[in-house]
Coordinates of C-alpha atoms in Angstrom, one line a residue:
Chain A
X79 CA 66.9 34.9 74.2
X80 CA 63.8 32.8 73.7
X81 CA 62.3 29.9 75.7
X82 CA 60.9 27.3 73.4
X83 CA 58.3 25.1 75.2
X84 CA 57.0 22.0 73.5
X85 CA 54.2 19.6 74.7
X86 CA 54.7 16.3 72.8
X87 CA 53.6 12.7 72.8
X88 CA 55.8 10.7 75.3
X89 CA 57.0 8.2 72.8
X90 CA 58.3 11.0 70.6
X91 CA 60.8 12.2 73.3
X92 CA 63.8 10.2 71.9
X93 CA 63.2 11.5 68.3
X94 CA 62.9 15.1 69.5
X95 CA 66.0 14.9 71.7
X96 CA 68.1 13.4 69.0
X97 CA 67.0 16.0 66.5
X98 CA 67.7 18.8 68.9
X99 CA 71.2 17.4 69.6
X100 CA 71.9 17.2 65.9
X101 CA 70.8 20.8 65.6
X102 CA 73.3 21.7 68.2
X103 CA 71.5 22.9 71.3
X104 CA 73.4 22.9 74.6
X105 CA 70.8 21.6 77.0
X106 CA 67.1 21.0 77.6
X107 CA 64.7 20.3 80.5
X108 CA 62.0 17.6 80.4
X109 CA 59.0 17.0 82.6
X110 CA 56.1 14.6 82.7
X111 CA 52.8 16.5 82.5
X112 CA 49.1 15.8 81.9
X113 CA 46.5 17.7 80.1
X114 CA 44.1 17.8 77.3
X115 CA 43.7 19.7 74.0
X116 CA 41.3 19.0 71.2
X117 CA 42.2 15.3 71.5
X118 CA 40.4 15.3 74.9
X119 CA 40.9 12.3 77.1
X120 CA 40.0 8.6 76.5
X121 CA 37.7 6.0 78.0
X122 CA 38.8 3.0 80.0
X123 CA 36.5 0.1 80.9
X124 CA 36.9 -1.9 84.2
X125 CA 34.5 -4.8 84.7
X126 CA 32.0 -3.3 82.3
X127 CA 32.1 0.2 84.0
X128 CA 33.4 3.1 81.8
X129 CA 35.8 5.6 83.3
X130 CA 36.5 8.8 81.4
X131 CA 40.2 9.7 81.7
X132 CA 40.3 13.5 81.1
X133 CA 44.0 14.2 81.3
X134 CA 46.4 12.5 78.9
X135 CA 50.0 12.0 79.8
X136 CA 52.4 14.2 77.8
X137 CA 56.0 15.3 77.9
X138 CA 57.0 19.0 78.2
X139 CA 60.4 20.0 76.8
X140 CA 61.9 23.4 77.6
X141 CA 64.9 24.8 75.7
X142 CA 66.3 28.3 76.1
X143 CA 68.1 29.5 72.9
X144 CA 69.5 32.6 71.3
X145 CA 67.0 34.8 69.4
X146 CA 68.3 33.7 66.1
X147 CA 67.9 30.0 66.9
X148 CA 64.3 30.1 68.0
X149 CA 62.7 29.5 64.6
X150 CA 65.1 26.7 63.8
X151 CA 64.6 24.9 67.1
X152 CA 60.9 25.3 66.8
X153 CA 61.0 23.8 63.3
X154 CA 63.2 20.9 64.4
X155 CA 60.8 20.0 67.3
X156 CA 57.7 20.2 65.1
X157 CA 59.3 18.0 62.4
X158 CA 60.5 15.4 64.9
X159 CA 57.4 15.3 67.1
X160 CA 54.9 15.0 64.3
X161 CA 52.9 11.8 63.6
X162 CA 50.0 13.5 61.8
X163 CA 47.6 12.1 64.3
X164 CA 45.4 14.1 66.7
X165 CA 47.2 14.7 70.0
X166 CA 50.7 15.5 68.6
X167 CA 50.9 18.5 70.9
X168 CA 52.0 22.2 70.6
X169 CA 55.2 24.3 70.6
X170 CA 55.4 27.9 71.6
X171 CA 58.1 30.5 72.0
X172 CA 58.3 33.2 74.7
X173 CA 60.8 35.9 75.3
X174 CA 63.3 35.5 78.2
X175 CA 64.6 38.6 80.0
X176 CA 67.7 37.3 81.6
X177 CA 69.6 34.0 82.2
X178 CA 72.4 33.3 84.7
X179 CA 74.7 30.2 84.9
X180 CA 74.7 29.4 88.6
X181 CA 78.2 28.1 88.8
X182 CA 80.1 31.0 87.1
X183 CA 77.6 33.9 87.3
X184 CA 77.8 34.3 83.5
X185 CA 74.8 36.2 82.0
X186 CA 72.9 36.3 78.7
X187 CA 73.9 34.3 75.7
X188 CA 77.2 33.3 77.5
X189 CA 75.1 31.3 80.0
X190 CA 73.4 29.2 77.4
Chain B
X54 CA 46.2 -28.5 128.0
X55 CA 49.7 -29.6 127.3
X56 CA 49.6 -32.4 129.8
X57 CA 46.3 -33.4 128.3
X58 CA 47.8 -33.6 124.8
X59 CA 50.7 -35.7 126.0
X60 CA 48.5 -38.1 128.0
X61 CA 46.0 -39.1 125.4
X62 CA 47.0 -41.6 122.7
X63 CA 46.7 -40.2 119.1
X64 CA 43.4 -40.4 117.4
X65 CA 44.8 -42.0 114.3
X66 CA 47.0 -44.8 115.4
X67 CA 49.0 -44.9 112.2
X68 CA 48.5 -41.7 110.2
X69 CA 49.2 -42.1 106.5
X70 CA 52.4 -40.0 106.0
X71 CA 51.6 -39.2 102.4
X72 CA 48.1 -38.0 103.2
X73 CA 49.4 -36.0 106.1
X74 CA 52.2 -34.4 104.1
X75 CA 49.8 -33.4 101.4
X76 CA 47.2 -31.8 103.7
X77 CA 49.9 -29.9 105.7
X78 CA 51.4 -28.6 102.4
X79 CA 47.8 -27.7 101.3
X80 CA 47.2 -25.8 104.5
X81 CA 50.3 -23.7 103.7
X82 CA 49.0 -23.2 100.1
X83 CA 45.6 -22.0 101.4
X84 CA 47.2 -19.6 103.8
X85 CA 49.0 -17.9 100.9
X86 CA 45.6 -17.2 99.3
X87 CA 44.8 -14.5 101.8
X88 CA 47.8 -12.4 101.0
X89 CA 47.0 -13.2 97.4
X90 CA 43.5 -11.9 97.9
X91 CA 44.9 -8.8 99.6
X92 CA 46.8 -7.9 96.4
X93 CA 43.9 -9.0 94.2
X94 CA 41.7 -6.5 96.0
X95 CA 44.5 -4.0 96.9
X96 CA 45.2 -3.4 93.2
X97 CA 41.6 -2.7 92.5
X98 CA 41.1 0.1 95.1
X99 CA 42.6 3.6 94.8
X100 CA 46.2 4.2 95.8
X101 CA 45.2 6.0 99.0
X102 CA 43.4 2.9 100.3
X103 CA 45.7 0.1 99.3
X104 CA 47.3 -0.3 102.8
X105 CA 43.8 -0.2 104.4
X106 CA 42.9 -3.2 102.2
X107 CA 46.1 -5.2 102.8
X108 CA 45.7 -4.5 106.5
X109 CA 42.2 -5.9 106.6
X110 CA 43.3 -9.1 105.0
X111 CA 46.4 -9.5 107.2
X112 CA 44.5 -8.8 110.4
X113 CA 42.0 -11.5 109.4
X114 CA 44.9 -13.9 109.6
X115 CA 45.6 -12.6 113.1
X116 CA 42.0 -12.5 114.5
X117 CA 40.7 -15.8 113.0
X118 CA 43.8 -17.8 113.8
X119 CA 43.3 -17.0 117.5
X120 CA 39.5 -17.4 117.5
X121 CA 39.8 -20.7 115.7
X122 CA 42.1 -22.3 118.2
X123 CA 40.1 -21.0 121.1
X124 CA 36.5 -21.7 120.1
X125 CA 35.5 -21.7 116.4
X126 CA 37.2 -25.0 115.4
X127 CA 35.0 -26.7 118.1
X128 CA 31.9 -24.9 116.8
X129 CA 32.6 -26.0 113.3
X130 CA 33.9 -29.6 113.7
X131 CA 32.8 -30.7 117.2
X132 CA 30.1 -33.2 117.5
X133 CA 26.7 -31.6 116.9
X134 CA 25.5 -29.5 119.8
X135 CA 23.2 -26.5 120.4
X136 CA 20.3 -28.5 118.9
X137 CA 22.3 -29.0 115.7
X138 CA 23.0 -25.3 115.2
X139 CA 26.8 -25.8 115.7
X140 CA 29.4 -28.1 117.0
X141 CA 29.6 -28.5 120.8
X142 CA 32.5 -27.0 122.8
X143 CA 34.2 -30.3 123.4
X144 CA 37.3 -29.1 121.6
X145 CA 37.3 -25.6 123.2
X146 CA 40.9 -24.4 123.3
X147 CA 41.8 -27.5 121.4
X148 CA 41.1 -29.7 124.4
X149 CA 40.5 -33.3 123.3
X150 CA 42.0 -32.5 119.9
X151 CA 43.6 -35.9 119.7
X152 CA 40.3 -37.6 119.8
X153 CA 39.0 -38.6 116.3
X154 CA 37.3 -35.8 114.4
X155 CA 33.5 -36.1 115.1
X156 CA 31.9 -38.4 112.5
X157 CA 35.1 -38.7 110.5
X158 CA 36.7 -41.9 111.7
X159 CA 38.0 -42.7 108.2
X160 CA 40.4 -39.8 108.4
X161 CA 44.0 -40.9 107.8
X162 CA 45.6 -37.7 109.0
X163 CA 46.1 -36.4 112.6
X164 CA 43.2 -34.2 113.8
X165 CA 45.6 -31.4 114.5
X166 CA 46.7 -31.4 110.8
X167 CA 43.0 -31.4 109.9
X168 CA 42.4 -28.5 112.3
X169 CA 45.3 -26.5 110.7
X170 CA 44.0 -27.1 107.2
X171 CA 40.4 -26.0 108.1
X172 CA 41.8 -22.9 109.8
X173 CA 43.0 -21.5 106.5
X174 CA 39.5 -21.7 105.1
X175 CA 38.1 -19.8 108.1
X176 CA 40.7 -17.1 107.6
X177 CA 40.0 -16.3 103.9
X178 CA 36.2 -16.4 104.3
X179 CA 35.8 -13.2 106.3
X180 CA 38.7 -11.7 104.3
X181 CA 36.6 -12.1 101.1
X182 CA 34.0 -9.7 102.5
X183 CA 36.5 -6.8 102.5
X184 CA 35.9 -6.5 98.7
X185 CA 32.3 -5.4 99.3
X186 CA 33.1 -3.1 102.1
X187 CA 36.3 -1.6 100.5
X188 CA 37.4 1.9 101.3
X189 CA 34.9 2.8 104.1
X190 CA 34.8 0.2 106.9
X191 CA 36.1 1.6 110.3
X192 CA 39.1 -0.5 111.3
X193 CA 38.0 -1.0 115.0
X194 CA 34.5 -2.1 113.9
X195 CA 36.0 -4.3 111.2
X196 CA 38.2 -6.2 113.7
X197 CA 35.3 -6.8 116.1
X198 CA 33.0 -7.7 113.1
X199 CA 35.2 -10.5 111.8
X200 CA 35.8 -11.9 115.3
X201 CA 32.0 -12.1 115.8
X202 CA 31.3 -13.2 112.2
X203 CA 33.7 -16.1 112.1
X204 CA 32.2 -17.3 115.4
X205 CA 28.5 -16.8 114.8
X206 CA 28.3 -17.2 111.0
X207 CA 31.3 -19.2 109.7
X208 CA 31.4 -21.7 112.5
X209 CA 27.8 -22.8 112.3
X210 CA 27.6 -22.9 108.5
X211 CA 30.9 -24.9 108.3
X212 CA 29.4 -27.3 110.8
X213 CA 26.2 -27.8 108.9
X214 CA 27.9 -28.5 105.6
X215 CA 31.5 -29.7 106.3
X216 CA 31.1 -31.7 109.5
X217 CA 29.8 -35.3 109.0
X218 CA 27.5 -34.6 112.0
X219 CA 26.0 -31.5 110.4
X220 CA 22.4 -31.5 109.2
X221 CA 23.1 -30.5 105.6
X222 CA 26.0 -33.0 105.3
X223 CA 23.8 -35.8 106.6
X224 CA 21.1 -35.0 104.1
X225 CA 23.6 -35.5 101.3
X226 CA 24.3 -32.0 100.2
X227 CA 27.6 -31.8 98.4
X228 CA 30.2 -29.1 98.9
X229 CA 33.7 -30.4 98.2
X230 CA 35.8 -27.4 99.3
X231 CA 33.4 -24.6 100.3
X232 CA 31.4 -23.2 97.4
X233 CA 28.6 -22.5 99.9
X234 CA 30.5 -22.5 103.2
X235 CA 33.2 -20.1 102.0
X236 CA 32.1 -18.3 98.8
X237 CA 28.3 -18.0 98.8
X238 CA 28.5 -17.3 102.5
X239 CA 31.1 -14.5 102.2
X240 CA 29.2 -13.2 99.1
X241 CA 25.9 -12.9 101.0
X242 CA 27.7 -11.3 104.0
X243 CA 29.5 -8.9 101.7
X244 CA 26.2 -7.8 100.1
X245 CA 24.6 -7.4 103.6
X246 CA 27.5 -5.2 104.8
X247 CA 27.6 -3.1 101.6
X248 CA 23.9 -2.4 102.3
X249 CA 24.5 -1.5 105.9
X250 CA 27.6 0.6 105.2
X251 CA 26.1 2.5 102.3
X252 CA 28.0 3.9 99.4
X253 CA 31.6 5.2 99.4
X254 CA 31.7 9.0 99.4
X255 CA 31.2 10.0 95.8
X256 CA 30.1 6.7 94.4
X257 CA 29.0 6.2 91.6
X258 CA 29.7 9.7 90.2
X259 CA 33.4 9.8 91.2
X260 CA 35.7 7.6 89.1
X261 CA 37.2 4.9 91.4
X262 CA 39.2 2.9 88.9
X263 CA 41.8 0.3 90.0
X264 CA 45.2 1.9 90.9
X265 CA 47.4 -1.1 90.1
X266 CA 46.1 -3.7 87.7
X267 CA 49.4 -5.7 87.8
X268 CA 48.8 -6.2 91.6
X269 CA 45.4 -7.6 90.7
X270 CA 47.0 -10.1 88.3
X271 CA 49.7 -11.0 90.8
X272 CA 47.1 -11.6 93.5
X273 CA 44.9 -13.7 91.1
X274 CA 48.0 -15.8 90.3
X275 CA 48.7 -16.4 94.0
X276 CA 45.0 -17.3 94.5
X277 CA 45.1 -19.7 91.6
X278 CA 48.2 -21.4 93.0
X279 CA 46.9 -21.6 96.5
X280 CA 43.6 -22.9 95.3
X281 CA 45.2 -26.2 94.4
X282 CA 45.6 -26.7 98.2
X283 CA 42.1 -25.4 98.8
X284 CA 40.4 -27.9 96.4
X285 CA 42.8 -30.8 95.9
X286 CA 43.7 -30.6 99.6
X287 CA 40.0 -31.0 100.5
X288 CA 40.3 -34.7 99.4
X289 CA 42.1 -34.9 102.8
X290 CA 44.3 -37.5 101.2
X291 CA 47.0 -37.8 98.5
X292 CA 44.8 -40.0 96.2
X293 CA 43.0 -40.2 92.9
X294 CA 40.2 -37.9 94.1
X295 CA 42.8 -35.2 94.9
X296 CA 44.0 -35.6 91.3
X297 CA 40.5 -35.1 90.0
X298 CA 40.1 -32.0 92.2
X299 CA 43.4 -30.6 91.0
X300 CA 42.7 -31.1 87.3
X301 CA 39.1 -29.9 87.6
X302 CA 40.3 -26.7 89.4
X303 CA 42.7 -25.8 86.7
X304 CA 40.3 -26.7 83.8
X305 CA 37.3 -24.8 85.1
X306 CA 39.5 -21.8 86.0
X307 CA 40.9 -21.7 82.5
X308 CA 37.5 -22.0 80.9
X309 CA 36.1 -19.2 83.1
X310 CA 38.9 -16.9 82.2
X311 CA 38.0 -17.4 78.6
X312 CA 34.3 -17.1 79.2
X313 CA 34.8 -13.7 81.0
X314 CA 37.0 -12.1 78.3
X315 CA 34.7 -13.4 75.5
X316 CA 31.8 -11.6 77.1
X317 CA 33.9 -8.5 77.6
X318 CA 35.1 -8.5 74.0
X319 CA 31.5 -8.9 72.7
X320 CA 30.0 -6.4 75.2
X321 CA 32.7 -3.7 75.7
X322 CA 34.9 -4.1 72.6
X323 CA 38.1 -5.1 74.5
X324 CA 39.3 -8.2 76.4
X325 CA 40.9 -6.8 79.5
X326 CA 43.6 -8.0 81.9
X327 CA 41.3 -7.2 84.9
X328 CA 38.7 -9.3 83.1
X329 CA 41.1 -12.3 82.7
X330 CA 42.0 -12.1 86.4
X331 CA 38.3 -11.8 87.5
X332 CA 37.3 -14.6 85.2
X333 CA 39.9 -16.9 86.7
X334 CA 38.7 -16.1 90.2
X335 CA 35.1 -16.6 89.2
X336 CA 36.1 -20.0 87.8
X337 CA 38.0 -20.9 91.0
X338 CA 35.0 -20.0 93.1
X339 CA 32.5 -22.0 91.0
X340 CA 34.7 -25.2 90.8
X341 CA 35.3 -25.1 94.6
X342 CA 32.1 -27.0 95.6
X343 CA 32.3 -29.2 92.5
X344 CA 36.0 -30.1 92.3
X345 CA 35.6 -33.6 93.6
X346 CA 32.2 -34.4 92.1
X347 CA 32.4 -33.7 88.4
X348 CA 34.5 -34.7 85.4
X349 CA 37.2 -32.5 83.7
X350 CA 35.0 -32.0 80.7
X351 CA 32.1 -31.1 83.0
X352 CA 34.5 -28.6 84.5
X353 CA 34.9 -26.8 81.1
X354 CA 31.2 -26.3 80.9
X355 CA 31.0 -25.2 84.5
X356 CA 33.9 -22.7 84.0
X357 CA 32.4 -21.2 80.8
X358 CA 29.0 -20.7 82.5
X359 CA 30.5 -19.2 85.7
X360 CA 33.0 -16.9 83.8
X361 CA 30.4 -15.5 81.5
X362 CA 27.5 -15.2 84.0
X363 CA 29.7 -13.6 86.7
X364 CA 31.0 -11.1 84.1
X365 CA 27.4 -10.1 83.2
X366 CA 26.5 -9.8 86.9
X367 CA 29.2 -7.1 87.6
X368 CA 27.0 -4.4 86.1
X369 CA 24.0 -5.2 88.3
X370 CA 25.3 -3.1 91.2
X371 CA 24.9 0.0 89.1
X372 CA 21.3 -0.8 88.3
X373 CA 20.6 -1.6 92.0
X374 CA 22.6 1.4 93.3
X375 CA 24.5 -0.9 95.6
X376 CA 28.1 -0.1 96.2
X377 CA 29.5 -3.7 96.3
X378 CA 32.9 -2.1 95.6
X379 CA 34.9 -5.0 94.2
X380 CA 32.0 -7.2 93.1
X381 CA 32.0 -9.8 95.9
X382 CA 28.3 -10.4 95.1
X383 CA 28.8 -10.9 91.4
X384 CA 31.9 -13.1 91.8
X385 CA 31.7 -15.0 95.1
X386 CA 27.9 -15.1 95.8
X387 CA 26.9 -15.8 92.2
X388 CA 29.9 -18.0 91.4
X389 CA 29.5 -20.0 94.7
X390 CA 25.8 -20.5 94.1
X391 CA 26.3 -21.5 90.5
X392 CA 29.0 -24.0 91.3
X393 CA 26.9 -25.6 94.1
X394 CA 23.8 -25.8 91.8
X395 CA 25.7 -27.1 88.8
X396 CA 26.8 -30.1 90.8
X397 CA 23.1 -31.0 90.6
X398 CA 23.5 -31.3 86.8
X399 CA 27.2 -32.4 86.3
X400 CA 27.8 -34.5 89.5
X401 CA 28.9 -38.0 88.6
X402 CA 29.3 -41.1 90.7
X403 CA 32.2 -42.2 88.4
X404 CA 34.5 -39.5 89.9
X405 CA 33.7 -39.9 93.5
X406 CA 32.2 -43.2 94.9
X407 CA 30.6 -41.3 97.7
X408 CA 28.8 -38.9 95.4
X409 CA 25.4 -39.0 93.7
X410 CA 24.6 -38.6 90.0
X411 CA 23.2 -35.3 88.8
X412 CA 20.6 -34.6 86.2
X413 CA 22.9 -35.2 83.3
X414 CA 24.0 -38.6 84.6
X415 CA 20.6 -40.0 85.2
X416 CA 20.4 -39.1 88.8
X417 CA 17.2 -37.1 88.4
X418 CA 16.5 -33.9 90.3
X419 CA 17.2 -35.2 93.9
X420 CA 20.8 -33.9 94.1
X421 CA 19.8 -30.6 92.6
X422 CA 17.1 -30.2 95.3
X423 CA 19.6 -31.0 98.0
X424 CA 22.0 -28.4 96.5
X425 CA 19.3 -25.8 96.4
X426 CA 18.5 -26.4 100.0
X427 CA 22.2 -26.1 100.9
X428 CA 22.4 -22.8 99.0
X429 CA 19.2 -21.4 100.5
X430 CA 20.2 -22.3 104.1
X431 CA 23.8 -20.9 103.9
X432 CA 22.9 -17.8 101.9
X433 CA 19.8 -17.1 103.9
X434 CA 21.5 -17.6 107.3
X435 CA 24.6 -15.7 106.3
X436 CA 22.7 -12.7 105.1
X437 CA 20.4 -12.4 108.1
X438 CA 23.0 -13.2 110.8
X439 CA 25.5 -10.7 109.1
X440 CA 22.8 -8.1 109.1
X441 CA 22.2 -8.6 112.8
X442 CA 25.9 -8.4 113.7
X443 CA 26.4 -5.4 111.4
X444 CA 23.3 -3.5 112.8
X445 CA 24.5 -4.1 116.4
X446 CA 27.9 -2.6 115.6
X447 CA 26.4 0.2 113.6
X448 CA 24.2 1.3 116.5
X449 CA 27.0 1.0 119.1
X450 CA 30.5 1.8 118.0
X451 CA 29.6 2.8 114.4
X452 CA 31.0 1.1 111.3
X453 CA 31.6 3.7 108.6
X454 CA 34.5 6.1 108.2
X455 CA 33.6 9.8 107.9
X456 CA 33.5 11.5 104.5
X457 CA 36.7 13.3 105.4
X458 CA 38.5 10.1 106.4
X459 CA 37.4 8.6 103.1
X460 CA 38.6 11.6 101.1
X461 CA 42.0 11.4 102.8
X462 CA 42.1 7.6 102.3
X463 CA 42.4 4.7 104.7
X464 CA 46.2 4.6 104.6
X465 CA 46.7 7.9 106.1
X466 CA 43.5 8.4 108.1
X467 CA 43.4 4.9 109.7
X468 CA 47.0 3.7 109.7
X469 CA 49.2 6.9 109.5
X470 CA 51.1 5.4 106.6
X471 CA 51.4 5.9 102.8
X472 CA 51.9 3.1 100.3
X473 CA 54.0 4.8 97.7
X474 CA 56.6 7.4 98.4
X475 CA 58.2 8.3 95.1
X476 CA 58.7 12.0 95.8
X477 CA 61.8 12.8 97.8
X478 CA 60.5 16.4 98.5
X479 CA 57.5 15.2 100.4
X480 CA 58.9 12.1 102.0
X481 CA 59.5 13.8 105.4
X482 CA 62.4 13.0 107.6
X483 CA 63.0 10.8 110.6
X484 CA 61.4 11.9 113.9
X485 CA 58.7 14.5 114.4
X486 CA 59.9 16.8 111.6
X487 CA 58.1 20.1 111.5
X488 CA 58.3 19.9 107.7
X489 CA 56.5 16.6 107.6
X490 CA 53.8 17.7 110.0
X491 CA 53.3 21.0 108.1
X492 CA 52.8 19.0 104.9
X493 CA 50.3 16.7 106.4
X494 CA 48.4 19.5 108.1
X495 CA 48.3 21.4 104.8
X496 CA 46.9 18.3 103.2
X497 CA 44.2 17.9 105.8
X498 CA 43.2 21.5 105.5
X499 CA 42.9 21.2 101.8
X500 CA 40.7 18.2 102.0
X501 CA 38.4 20.0 104.5
X502 CA 38.1 23.0 102.3

């Protein structure tokens, strides 16, 4: 099994969620995060004084999938999250050793 | 006292009911300005200090209301005493309140209604200072400070300018609703206290941006609304002059809002919501002394001048290295002084039969000279007297919060509260929960480290 983690622009969340549902995933986890990449932060001006905002708000999406689906899910997220502008985010895939459904105790792919 | 009130016949035999109703309603409007100011300032500070800011404004209502009834009303509006320095103590504790207001026999409202209306001005004036001193004034010192300040600074200055027996009033200086008494006075005091307190820990290197700009706009809206009571109520009657003051207030404020955001757009590239709110307040400040003395078209010029100049002045504090946290100097001192001086140019007899013509209406420079004297006396006295009160407190009980208290924030370190509790995990539970105390201890340790 693989964990697909994506950092995307907040306003792209609905597009990515719809695309993943269409692809057929069973669930996902979303969190609000902050950070910077090559985009860096931005500048805000209050009464003429400039403030550098280093961390930009982003959305982190986490989906655990079967090995065979990892590439497909990754492609779906990249396609749905893309605007072509700087700051679109990143997606990465990491191996997952084990997964358990808390309610039933099922393990592995059955628990997805 | 109660026996006394009942025994004496009322000062105004037949008060005008329309005038009285308008002034009482105006008093309520002006009271609302202080909570409005609390939100205007509260949104501009960081989230860990917002309750500290709101508390300072609310406690000003508490302290000043009591001091006013006991002694300050008499110092401000009693017949001149103490060699003209302040009113005498004839109305101490509101004794003799039903006698006519000194020098003001034409008043058509009961003296008690007049007293209530003027109280609201005395409340908001020391509250304005909290913008300069934001985030670092020790609470106990603040409470003592405003009690002394409203007595020794506000009372005498209000007497000089507002009381018909005061020396600046008698010379003919014009201040319709408190451009010098309230705004230039609070601005000068704010700058003095910012100097005495020194900078907030980390300023200007640490970013201290507003934590809730919508609060700032909400507060500015309440101020704008209440200010109709402040200025139009200062006609002390429901008449044509009140109408002028109402229209001038709105017109100058609108023009100042535009002036501020035009300067921002040209200088910084964006017109901001904080700028619109700040411009409106700068306009309200500047029209305050002039509201009953100039024409609506004059108000447009006055507003544009005040909005743009106050906006330009907000960057001065960085050049001077003075942590006037929320720009009380740039908005209230500069705005109040500008408004008072501009009467010397735009003042017109056509609006107010008791007023003199300014430079633009053929009156020559006489009125401008009187206005300059009014500004010099109020600003000079306020600055020096505030310094003396501040220094006395600084060298006795101390006035500044420690670095550690400032890092934790006023809300937790002074008031044991937090403004925003969106996280169920860290909300704590009722009673002296061990979880809660372990969280707060961990937080303190982290800040110390």
